[in-house]
Coordinates of C-alpha atoms in Angstrom, one line a residue:
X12 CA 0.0 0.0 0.0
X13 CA 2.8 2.1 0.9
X14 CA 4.2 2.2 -2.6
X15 CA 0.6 2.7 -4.1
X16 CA 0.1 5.3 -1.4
X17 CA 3.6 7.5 -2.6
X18 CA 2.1 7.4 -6.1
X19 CA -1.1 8.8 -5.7
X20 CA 0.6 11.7 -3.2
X21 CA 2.8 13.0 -6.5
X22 CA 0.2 13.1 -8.7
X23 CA -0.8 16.6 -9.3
X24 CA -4.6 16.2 -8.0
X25 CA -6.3 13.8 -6.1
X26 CA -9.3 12.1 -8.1
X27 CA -12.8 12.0 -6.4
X28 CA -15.6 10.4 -8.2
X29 CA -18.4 13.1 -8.9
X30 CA -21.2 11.4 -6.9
X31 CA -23.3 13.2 -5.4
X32 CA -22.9 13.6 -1.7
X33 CA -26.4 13.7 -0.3
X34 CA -29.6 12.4 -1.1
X35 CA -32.6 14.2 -2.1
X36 CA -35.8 13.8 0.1
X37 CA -37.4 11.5 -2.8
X38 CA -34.2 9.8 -3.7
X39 CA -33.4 5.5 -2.0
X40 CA -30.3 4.6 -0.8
X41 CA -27.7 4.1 -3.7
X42 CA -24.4 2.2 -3.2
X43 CA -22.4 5.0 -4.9
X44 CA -19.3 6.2 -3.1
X45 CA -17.6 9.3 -3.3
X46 CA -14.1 7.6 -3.4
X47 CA -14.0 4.1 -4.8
X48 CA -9.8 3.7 -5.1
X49 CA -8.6 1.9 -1.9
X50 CA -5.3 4.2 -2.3
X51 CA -7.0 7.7 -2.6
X52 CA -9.4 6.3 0.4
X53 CA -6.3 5.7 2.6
X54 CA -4.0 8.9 1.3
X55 CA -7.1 11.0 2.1
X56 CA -7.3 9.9 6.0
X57 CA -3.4 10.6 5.9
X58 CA -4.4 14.1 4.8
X59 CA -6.8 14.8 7.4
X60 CA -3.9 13.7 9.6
X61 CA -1.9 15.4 8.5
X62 CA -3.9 18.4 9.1
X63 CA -4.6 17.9 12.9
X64 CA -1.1 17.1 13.4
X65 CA 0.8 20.1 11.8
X66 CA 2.6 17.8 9.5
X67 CA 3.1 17.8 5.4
X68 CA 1.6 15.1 3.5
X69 CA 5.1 13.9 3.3
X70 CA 5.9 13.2 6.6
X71 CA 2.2 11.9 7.7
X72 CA 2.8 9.0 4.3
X73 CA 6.3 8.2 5.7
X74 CA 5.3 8.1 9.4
X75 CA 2.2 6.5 9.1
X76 CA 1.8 5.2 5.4
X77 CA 3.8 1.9 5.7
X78 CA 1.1 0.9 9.1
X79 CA -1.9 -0.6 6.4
X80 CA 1.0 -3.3 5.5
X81 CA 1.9 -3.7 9.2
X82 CA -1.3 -4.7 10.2
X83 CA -2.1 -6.6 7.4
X84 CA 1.0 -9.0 8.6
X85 CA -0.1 -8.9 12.0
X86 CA -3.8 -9.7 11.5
X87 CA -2.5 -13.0 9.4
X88 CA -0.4 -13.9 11.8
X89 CA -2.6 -13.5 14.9
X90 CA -5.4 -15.5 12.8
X91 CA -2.8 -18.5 12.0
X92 CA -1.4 -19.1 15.2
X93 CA -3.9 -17.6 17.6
X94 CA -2.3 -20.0 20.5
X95 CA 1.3 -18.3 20.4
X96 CA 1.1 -14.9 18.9
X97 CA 1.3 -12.5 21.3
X98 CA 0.6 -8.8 20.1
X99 CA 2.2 -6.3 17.9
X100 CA 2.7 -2.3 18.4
X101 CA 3.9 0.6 16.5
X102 CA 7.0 2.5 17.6
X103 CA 5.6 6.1 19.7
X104 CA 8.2 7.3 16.5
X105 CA 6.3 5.7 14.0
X106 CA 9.7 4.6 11.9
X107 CA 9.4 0.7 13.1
X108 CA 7.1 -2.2 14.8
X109 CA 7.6 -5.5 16.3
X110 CA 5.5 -8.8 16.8
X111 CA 6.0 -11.3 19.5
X112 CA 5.2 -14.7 20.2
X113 CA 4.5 -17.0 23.4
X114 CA 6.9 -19.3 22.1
X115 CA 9.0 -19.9 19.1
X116 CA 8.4 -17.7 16.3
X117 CA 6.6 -19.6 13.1
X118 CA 8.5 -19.7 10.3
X119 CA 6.5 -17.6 8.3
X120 CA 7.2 -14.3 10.5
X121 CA 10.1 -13.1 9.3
X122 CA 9.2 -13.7 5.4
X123 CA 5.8 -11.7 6.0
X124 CA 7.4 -9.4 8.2
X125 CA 10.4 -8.5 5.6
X126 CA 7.7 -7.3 3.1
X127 CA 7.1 -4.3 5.7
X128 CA 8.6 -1.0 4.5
X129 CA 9.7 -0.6 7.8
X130 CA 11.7 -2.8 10.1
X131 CA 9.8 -5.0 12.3
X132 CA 11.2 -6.9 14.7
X133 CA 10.5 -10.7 15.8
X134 CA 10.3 -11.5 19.0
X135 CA 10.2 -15.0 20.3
X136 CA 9.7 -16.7 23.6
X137 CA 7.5 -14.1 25.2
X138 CA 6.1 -16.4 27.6
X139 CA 2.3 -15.8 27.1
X140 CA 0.1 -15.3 24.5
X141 CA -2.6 -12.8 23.8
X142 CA -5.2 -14.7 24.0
X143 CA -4.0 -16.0 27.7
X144 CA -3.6 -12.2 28.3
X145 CA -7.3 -11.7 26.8
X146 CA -8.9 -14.1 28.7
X147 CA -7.0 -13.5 32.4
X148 CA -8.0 -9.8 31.9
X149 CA -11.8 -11.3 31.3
X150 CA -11.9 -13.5 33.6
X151 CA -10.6 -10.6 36.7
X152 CA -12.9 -8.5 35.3
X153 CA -16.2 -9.6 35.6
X154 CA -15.0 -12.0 38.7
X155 CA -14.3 -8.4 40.4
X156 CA -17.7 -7.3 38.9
X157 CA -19.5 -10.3 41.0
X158 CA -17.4 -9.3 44.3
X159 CA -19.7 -8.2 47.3
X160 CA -18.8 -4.2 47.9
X161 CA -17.4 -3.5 44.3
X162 CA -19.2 -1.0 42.4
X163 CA -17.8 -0.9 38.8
X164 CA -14.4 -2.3 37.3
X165 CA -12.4 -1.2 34.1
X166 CA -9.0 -2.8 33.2
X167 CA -6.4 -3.2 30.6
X168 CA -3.1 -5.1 29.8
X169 CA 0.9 -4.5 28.7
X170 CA 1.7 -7.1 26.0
X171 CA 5.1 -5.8 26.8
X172 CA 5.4 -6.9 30.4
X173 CA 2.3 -9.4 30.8
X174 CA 0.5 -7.4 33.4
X175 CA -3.2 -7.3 33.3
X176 CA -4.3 -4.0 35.3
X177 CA -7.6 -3.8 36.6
X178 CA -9.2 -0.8 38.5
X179 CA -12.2 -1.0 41.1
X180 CA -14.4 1.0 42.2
X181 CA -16.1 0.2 46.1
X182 CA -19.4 0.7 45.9
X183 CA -19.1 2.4 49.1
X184 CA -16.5 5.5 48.8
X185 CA -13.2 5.0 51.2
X186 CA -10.9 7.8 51.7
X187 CA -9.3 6.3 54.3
X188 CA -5.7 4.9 52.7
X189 CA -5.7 1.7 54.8
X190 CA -9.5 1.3 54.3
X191 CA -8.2 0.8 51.0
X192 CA -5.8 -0.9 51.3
X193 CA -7.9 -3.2 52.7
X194 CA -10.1 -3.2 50.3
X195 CA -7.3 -3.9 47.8
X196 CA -6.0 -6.9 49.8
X197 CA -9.4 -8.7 49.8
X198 CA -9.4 -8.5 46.3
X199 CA -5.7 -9.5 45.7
X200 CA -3.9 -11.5 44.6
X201 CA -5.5 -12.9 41.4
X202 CA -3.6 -15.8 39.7
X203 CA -3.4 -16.1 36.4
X204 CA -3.2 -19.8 34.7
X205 CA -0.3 -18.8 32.8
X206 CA 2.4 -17.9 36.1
X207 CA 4.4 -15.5 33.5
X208 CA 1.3 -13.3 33.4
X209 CA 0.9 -11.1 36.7
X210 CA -2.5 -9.3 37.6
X211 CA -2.7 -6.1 39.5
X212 CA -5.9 -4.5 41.5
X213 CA -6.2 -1.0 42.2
X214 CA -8.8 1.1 44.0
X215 CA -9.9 4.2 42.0
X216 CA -12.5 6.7 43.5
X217 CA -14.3 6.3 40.3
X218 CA -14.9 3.8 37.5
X219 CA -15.7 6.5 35.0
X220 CA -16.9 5.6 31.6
X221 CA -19.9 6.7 29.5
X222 CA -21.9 6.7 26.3
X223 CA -22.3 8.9 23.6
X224 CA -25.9 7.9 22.5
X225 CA -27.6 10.5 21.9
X226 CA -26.3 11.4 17.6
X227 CA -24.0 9.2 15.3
X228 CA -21.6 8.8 12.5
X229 CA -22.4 6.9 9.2
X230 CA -26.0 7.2 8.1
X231 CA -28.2 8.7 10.8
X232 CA -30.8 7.3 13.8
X233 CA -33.6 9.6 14.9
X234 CA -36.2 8.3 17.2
X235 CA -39.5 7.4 16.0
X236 CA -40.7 10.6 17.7
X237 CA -37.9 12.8 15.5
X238 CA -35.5 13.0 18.2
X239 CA -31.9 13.2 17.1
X240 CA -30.5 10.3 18.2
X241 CA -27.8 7.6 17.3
X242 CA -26.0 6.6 13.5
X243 CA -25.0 3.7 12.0
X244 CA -21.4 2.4 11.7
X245 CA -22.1 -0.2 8.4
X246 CA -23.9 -2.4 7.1
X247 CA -24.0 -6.2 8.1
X248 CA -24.9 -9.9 6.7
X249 CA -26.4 -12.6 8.0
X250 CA -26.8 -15.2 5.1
X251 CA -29.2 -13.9 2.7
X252 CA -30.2 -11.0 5.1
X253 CA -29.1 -7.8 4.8
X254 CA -29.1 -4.8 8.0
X255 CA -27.3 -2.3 9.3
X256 CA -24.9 -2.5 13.0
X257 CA -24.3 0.4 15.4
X258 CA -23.8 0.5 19.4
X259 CA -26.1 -1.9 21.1
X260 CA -27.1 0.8 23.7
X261 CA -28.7 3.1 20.8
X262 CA -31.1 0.1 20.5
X263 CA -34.4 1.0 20.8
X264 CA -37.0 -1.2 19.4
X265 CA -37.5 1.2 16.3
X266 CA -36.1 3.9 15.2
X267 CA -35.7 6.0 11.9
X268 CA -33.0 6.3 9.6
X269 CA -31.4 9.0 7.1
X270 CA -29.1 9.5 4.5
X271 CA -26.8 12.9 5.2
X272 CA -28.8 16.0 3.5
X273 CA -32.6 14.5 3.5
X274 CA -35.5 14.6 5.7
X275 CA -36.7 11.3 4.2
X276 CA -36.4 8.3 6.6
X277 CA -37.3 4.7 6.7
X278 CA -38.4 3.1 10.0
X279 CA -35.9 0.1 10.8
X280 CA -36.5 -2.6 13.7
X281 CA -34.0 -3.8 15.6
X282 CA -33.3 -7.4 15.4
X283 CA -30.3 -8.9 18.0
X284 CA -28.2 -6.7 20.5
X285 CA -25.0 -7.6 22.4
X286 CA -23.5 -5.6 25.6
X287 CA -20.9 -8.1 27.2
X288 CA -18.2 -9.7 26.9
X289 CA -17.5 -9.2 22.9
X290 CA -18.5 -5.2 23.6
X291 CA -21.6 -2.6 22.5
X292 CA -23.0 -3.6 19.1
X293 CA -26.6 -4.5 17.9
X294 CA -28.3 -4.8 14.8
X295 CA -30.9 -3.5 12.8
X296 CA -33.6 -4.4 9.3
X297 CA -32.9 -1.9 6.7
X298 CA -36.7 -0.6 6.5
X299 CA -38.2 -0.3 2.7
X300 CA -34.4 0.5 1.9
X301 CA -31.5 -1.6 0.2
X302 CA -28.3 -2.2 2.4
X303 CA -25.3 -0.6 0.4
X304 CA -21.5 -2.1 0.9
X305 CA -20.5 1.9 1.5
X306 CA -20.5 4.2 4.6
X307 CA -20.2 7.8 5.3
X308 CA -16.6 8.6 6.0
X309 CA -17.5 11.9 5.9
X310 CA -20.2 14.5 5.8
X311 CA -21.9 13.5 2.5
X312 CA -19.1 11.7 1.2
X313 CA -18.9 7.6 1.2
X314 CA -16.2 4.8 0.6
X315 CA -16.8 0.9 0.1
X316 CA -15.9 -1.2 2.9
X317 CA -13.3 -4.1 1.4
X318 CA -11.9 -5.5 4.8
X319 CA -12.3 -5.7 8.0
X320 CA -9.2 -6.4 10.5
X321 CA -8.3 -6.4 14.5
X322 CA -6.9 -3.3 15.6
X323 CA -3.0 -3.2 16.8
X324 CA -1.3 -1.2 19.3
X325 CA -0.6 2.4 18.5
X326 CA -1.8 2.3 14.6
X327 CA -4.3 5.3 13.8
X328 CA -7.2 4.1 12.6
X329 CA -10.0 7.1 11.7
X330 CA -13.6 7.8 13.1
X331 CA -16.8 9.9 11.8
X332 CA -18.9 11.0 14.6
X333 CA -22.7 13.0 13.7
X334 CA -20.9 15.8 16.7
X335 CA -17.3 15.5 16.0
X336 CA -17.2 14.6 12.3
X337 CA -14.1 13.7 11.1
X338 CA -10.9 12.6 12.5
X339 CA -7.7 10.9 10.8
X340 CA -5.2 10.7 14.0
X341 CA -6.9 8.7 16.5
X342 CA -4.4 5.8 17.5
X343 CA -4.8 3.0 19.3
X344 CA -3.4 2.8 23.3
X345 CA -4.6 -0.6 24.1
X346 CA -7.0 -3.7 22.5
X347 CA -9.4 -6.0 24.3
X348 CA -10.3 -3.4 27.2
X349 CA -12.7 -4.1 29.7
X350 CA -15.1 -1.7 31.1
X351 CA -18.2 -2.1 33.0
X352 CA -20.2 -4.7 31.4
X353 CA -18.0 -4.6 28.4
X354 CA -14.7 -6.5 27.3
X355 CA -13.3 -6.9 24.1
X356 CA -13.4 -3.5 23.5
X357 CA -10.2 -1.0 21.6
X358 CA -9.5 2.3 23.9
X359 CA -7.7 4.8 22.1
X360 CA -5.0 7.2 23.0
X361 CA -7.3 9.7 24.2
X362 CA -10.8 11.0 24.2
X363 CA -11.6 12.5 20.4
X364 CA -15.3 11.7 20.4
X365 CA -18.6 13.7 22.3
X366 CA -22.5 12.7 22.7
X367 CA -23.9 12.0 19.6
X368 CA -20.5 9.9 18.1
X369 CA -21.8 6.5 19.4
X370 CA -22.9 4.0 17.1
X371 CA -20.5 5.6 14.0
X372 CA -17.8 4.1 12.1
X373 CA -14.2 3.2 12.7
X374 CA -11.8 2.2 9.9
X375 CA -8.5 3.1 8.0
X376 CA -9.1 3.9 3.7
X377 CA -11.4 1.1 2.9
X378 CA -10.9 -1.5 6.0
X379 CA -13.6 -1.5 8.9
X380 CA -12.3 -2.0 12.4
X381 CA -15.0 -1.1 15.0
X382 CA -18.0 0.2 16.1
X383 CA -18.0 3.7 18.3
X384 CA -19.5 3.0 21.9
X385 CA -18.5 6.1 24.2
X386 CA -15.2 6.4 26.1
X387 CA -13.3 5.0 29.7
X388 CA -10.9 6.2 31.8
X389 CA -8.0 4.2 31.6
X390 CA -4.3 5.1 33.2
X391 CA -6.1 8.2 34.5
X392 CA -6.8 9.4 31.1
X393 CA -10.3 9.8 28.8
X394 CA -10.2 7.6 26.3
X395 CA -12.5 7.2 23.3
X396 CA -13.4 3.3 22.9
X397 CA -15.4 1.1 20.0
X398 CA -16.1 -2.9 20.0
X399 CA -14.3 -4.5 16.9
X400 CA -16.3 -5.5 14.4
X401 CA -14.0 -8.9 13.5
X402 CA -16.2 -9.9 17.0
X403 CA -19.5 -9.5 15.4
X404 CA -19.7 -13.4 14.4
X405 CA -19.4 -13.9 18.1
X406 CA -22.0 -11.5 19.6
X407 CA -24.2 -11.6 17.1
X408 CA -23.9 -14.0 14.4
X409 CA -23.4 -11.2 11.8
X410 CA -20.4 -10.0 10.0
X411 CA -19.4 -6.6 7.8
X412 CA -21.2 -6.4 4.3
X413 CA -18.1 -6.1 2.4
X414 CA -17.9 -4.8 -1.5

């Protein structure tokens, strides 16, 4: 990509399909998108990137360009050898990466890896996997959850070091410091199956976390009543049928949908939700419309979804909120988060969404990675958060309706 990427940046102009960008009020939903060429997709979220960072085109294409390819390694990998890999993360300087397994590195790695434009780095012998890293931080999470006196819980994990941190919040409030601590020591320690993992429990004052469900990104939900509500993040298969996935808690029994520029709507029912353990999704019929394999990107402006993909540590990966439009530079801090009732879920580096984002899209050029849901608190810092969307199969039987 990155080489397809540096070719479209010399060219002289950028070319965007003339489509029209909103709909009139009489007009259905057409699957035309604004920008059908996966490169000119992905080299105009490095521009917007480039915009909120300060940087030249340049700079944003050689710090960032090269990360499609990255995770494109590390996705095949993790799905091969889902028992041994054990994470992947960008360099904070963007020039380099690395990928780690529990155990002896397969073969494969550094052939896949060497086709990087960058150099990434295999590491062997890690001692745990992800997945044992996933499952420990589960598995503390809720347990805490069903403790008697804990109020709320939220916790994350270091594939670097193994430790799986998870915050608590009493249901009672304790200022006292050895209150707390006692309160700490009831709860610890927590063993992991996997000795080379470590878990750590802290008392916070406050669990804080939140939803944005009022307005979204994508296509727009209103309430039946009018009321500005939720958006859509794409559309979704189930065999034969066709609907349409946002955040599970904009899920309402019914509510009304619209392109960007129109007043018309169509009345959609909602068919399965999921708030748990594989995040904040649900899904929806399409009304008297026809699902479309595109999604708003943009106000008024649309791009086919061709992939979908896990997230990795510290790639940015862009988001369209109905409040907050736009964004190119979100990256990711950490994957499989748990919060409240939710795990599974990606927390970004900080907060970049408001009320009214949930329910909207996540993705990179043409590639869909999650599902907005609202934001956590995480290392004493806001964080935006979405489910992924390569979890749908599990929550709800579904998957992304890809071009």
């Amino acid at each position: 990509m990155l080489r397809k990427l540096l070719g479209v940046a010399v060219a002289a102009t950028v070319a965007i399909s003339a489509a029209p960008a909103a709909y009139g009020d009489t007009d259905p939903v057409e699957d035309v998108p604004t920008v059908t060429d996966a490169a000119q997709a992905e080299l105009e979220d490095l521009r917007q990137l480039a915009t909120e960072e300060g940087i030249t085109l340049d700079e944003a294409v050689a710090r960032y360009g090269w990360q499609d390819d990255f995770v494109a390694v590390a996705n095949r990998l993790r799905d091969a050898h889902p028992d041994t890999y054990a994470g992947a993360v960008v360099a904070e300087d963007g020039t380099s990466g690395w990928i780690a397994f529990k155990g002896e590195a397969p073969a494969t790695a550094a052939e896949l890896t060497a086709a990087v434009p960058v150099p990434v780095k295999v590491v062997a012998d890690r001692g745990y996997s992800e997945e044992e890293l996933r499952q420990t931080l589960r598995t503390t999470h809720f347990g805490m959850l069903e403790q008697p006196g804990v109020a709320n819980s939220a916790g994350e994990y270091d594939i670097e070091t193994g430790v799986v941190t998870v915050e608590v919040e009493p249901a009672e409030p304790l200022t006292d410091p050895e209150a707390k601590e006692r309160f700490r020591a009831r709860l610890q320690p927590v063993r992991a199956a996997n000795a080379a993992v470590k878990v750590e429990v802290k008392v916070a004052d406050k669990v804080e976390m939140g939803t944005e469900a009022y307005i979204r990104g994508g296509g727009y939900l209103d309430k039946t009543n009018g009321a500005t509500w939720c958006t859509t993040a794409f559309t979704v298969k189930q065999g034969n049928a066709r609907g349409v996935a946002t955040a599970a808690h904009c899920g309402e029994s019914k509510l009304r949908y619209l392109n960007h520029g129109t007043s018309s709507y169509t009345t959609i029912s909602r068919k399965r939700r999921h708030s748990g353990g594989h995040g904040d999704v649900g899904w929806f019929t399409t009304g008297g419309y026809t699902a479309a394999r595109t999604f708003y990107y943009n106000r008024g402006k649309t791009r086919y979804v061709d992939d979908t993909r896990w997230a990795v540590q510290g790639v940015a990966i862009s988001n369209f909120g109905r409040t907050t439009g736009y964004k190119g530079s979100p990256k990711v801090h950490r994957i499989n988060v748990c919060y409240g009732d939710f795990c599974d879920m990606v927390a970004m580096d900080k907060h970049y969404t408001a009320g009214g984002d949930s329910g909207g899209p996540w993705y990179r050029g043409n590639t869909a990675y999650g599902i907005h849901s609202g934001y956590v608190v995480l290392g004493g810092k806001k964080r935006s958060t979405f489910s992924e969307v390569r979890y749908l199969p599990q929550a709800l039987d579904i998957s992304v309706f890809e071009r």
